[in-house]
């Protein structure tokens, strides 16, 4: 790809073109727009075609969440683990954070120095020029308004990415001029509340432009910003700002910028939750007006398969995440295709496929398997009708359980009597794995995982080891096939925001601002109904040893938090949620455990082992350090507390 060199410090660019409703993307070469292969700002905004390239440059800075190493929250916490042996092949800096490797000299996943400020600078250049009616004369007024709205959104989103990692940040309202004084260059962090208000003001401005409710040209523009995306991100920003990490956090009350201004407001504000609830409700209205809904899996459409209702429900839950352009995907990015992450999650289901095409090294710790509900829809330790105190003992699957676990297969009691999302999200030794190419075309004879040593998905898979014994089934679309030449995968644009996420935002904010209500229950129950579970109040009354739990704000908060962790598992959300709730210190100081996957005898395989003892230091680890070198260059910056 050619690089576009632009004067006035713009730097190097990449242009992305959105191609086709199938969600594929391509990079486009820039042409030499002036002699000597040097373009000026005036050339970049001389015509619509050139300005559009700059528009896609602004998009190109979006983080690639479809890549396990680029999606910060995917590996930085406790939700997904990889083998230590793979760190040279899979050198994930986000996983090094999970292992306690964060540092002040060369911070890991350092978006301060690698990308985001340049992205914001590019957005400012675009906004400055396209808002000038004398620039891009062949651009229609509607497209001009739409493009400005898209880039306002991107500028807001890039500021939000930085705020989420570093807390108080400088605000780049406009680019600094080349003749800026030393004091002007030495920017200072602004208080968190001011940062939030600025981000929201940009999002509100973007929402007021000609950005569409629905993409008009789906053949070429899917993935571009829409009003539902803007409203959903606004809801997330305000929900984050209302959460304990940012709302009344006394741990940071002494933190000030170089001007002496306090950067965190130590006074709790319920109004922040009210504001977040209103934004989330607006996001729901926008999404539903645009036609977003839960994925309606209809097994009749796949008449060639003999499929039980149990299998159909599991597939429907999975397709809500991994189906290409699912009706649940409020925001999916076609430039970030889930290809490699499927290969990294997929176990070998038979010995015919080429080793390495299903690398299986993305695994879920035991505590994540324990997080999902029982089949009754309550946590394992609350179900008064099912005993999970013996969850690490062995049990053999019966014919009645054959759609979840291979009949006659012996596996851990932990894998029985679980909710449908457990079976839709996780693969495990003995667990069924129904695929589009199932040879018998029936889930009576489905594939199943064999994960012990010397079995197809075992630790003998030429170095591709699943360390815990739990595979990330949710990431793999069911339309994939094994052959002697390898495994084929159906790619999908990674969903940055789904409908269930917005429902859960609204339920959380509404409970925090006003307590339990029928409206909170309604949105929780929509998600639970799709997952095959009864409503919250009904379920806790019938099956929980704490039946009144949903009736208190504290109890319902716990339920909503658990619901988010289950529904949004393996989407890179849990890490950020635990931080904003100030619960990371509880979860990230637990051991990472798994089965003894290097064993081939069943009784030996199902022995719990500790893989890593995580440590999380509060309050230091709640925010990223600013690289020490940055503080030398700009002594007006204040280092993050604890670093």
PDB file of C-alpha atoms in Angstrom, residues 236 239 280 294 328 330 496-507 527 564 567-568 571 573 577 580:
ATOM      1  CA  UNK A 236     -22.024   3.455  27.020  1.00  0.00           C
ATOM      2  CA  UNK A 239     -22.956   4.476  31.813  1.00  0.00           C
ATOM      3  CA  UNK A 280     -29.807   4.097  26.921  1.00  0.00           C
ATOM      4  CA  UNK A 294     -33.058 -10.583  18.422  1.00  0.00           C
ATOM      5  CA  UNK A 328     -28.738  -7.890  16.664  1.00  0.00           C
ATOM      6  CA  UNK A 330     -26.078  -2.374  16.041  1.00  0.00           C
ATOM      7  CA  UNK A 496     -18.776  -3.855  18.657  1.00  0.00           C
ATOM      8  CA  UNK A 497     -22.299  -3.262  19.954  1.00  0.00           C
ATOM      9  CA  UNK A 498     -25.270  -5.614  20.129  1.00  0.00           C
ATOM     10  CA  UNK A 499     -28.890  -5.012  21.027  1.00  0.00           C
ATOM     11  CA  UNK A 500     -28.647  -7.024  24.255  1.00  0.00           C
ATOM     12  CA  UNK A 501     -25.794  -4.767  25.388  1.00  0.00           C
ATOM     13  CA  UNK A 502     -28.039  -1.703  25.095  1.00  0.00           C
ATOM     14  CA  UNK A 503     -30.913  -3.470  26.888  1.00  0.00           C
ATOM     15  CA  UNK A 504     -28.564  -4.322  29.749  1.00  0.00           C
ATOM     16  CA  UNK A 505     -27.212  -0.760  29.887  1.00  0.00           C
ATOM     17  CA  UNK A 506     -30.735   0.543  30.321  1.00  0.00           C
ATOM     18  CA  UNK A 507     -31.623  -2.039  32.959  1.00  0.00           C
ATOM     19  CA  UNK A 527     -32.698 -11.330  27.071  1.00  0.00           C
ATOM     20  CA  UNK A 564     -23.978  -8.856  31.487  1.00  0.00           C
ATOM     21  CA  UNK A 567     -24.728 -12.530  27.806  1.00  0.00           C
ATOM     22  CA  UNK A 568     -21.645 -10.619  26.631  1.00  0.00           C
ATOM     23  CA  UNK A 571     -16.917 -10.089  23.446  1.00  0.00           C
ATOM     24  CA  UNK A 573     -16.798  -6.400  27.561  1.00  0.00           C
ATOM     25  CA  UNK A 577     -17.251  -3.736  33.137  1.00  0.00           C
ATOM     26  CA  UNK A 580     -15.920   0.521  35.912  1.00  0.00           C
TER      27      UNK A 580
END
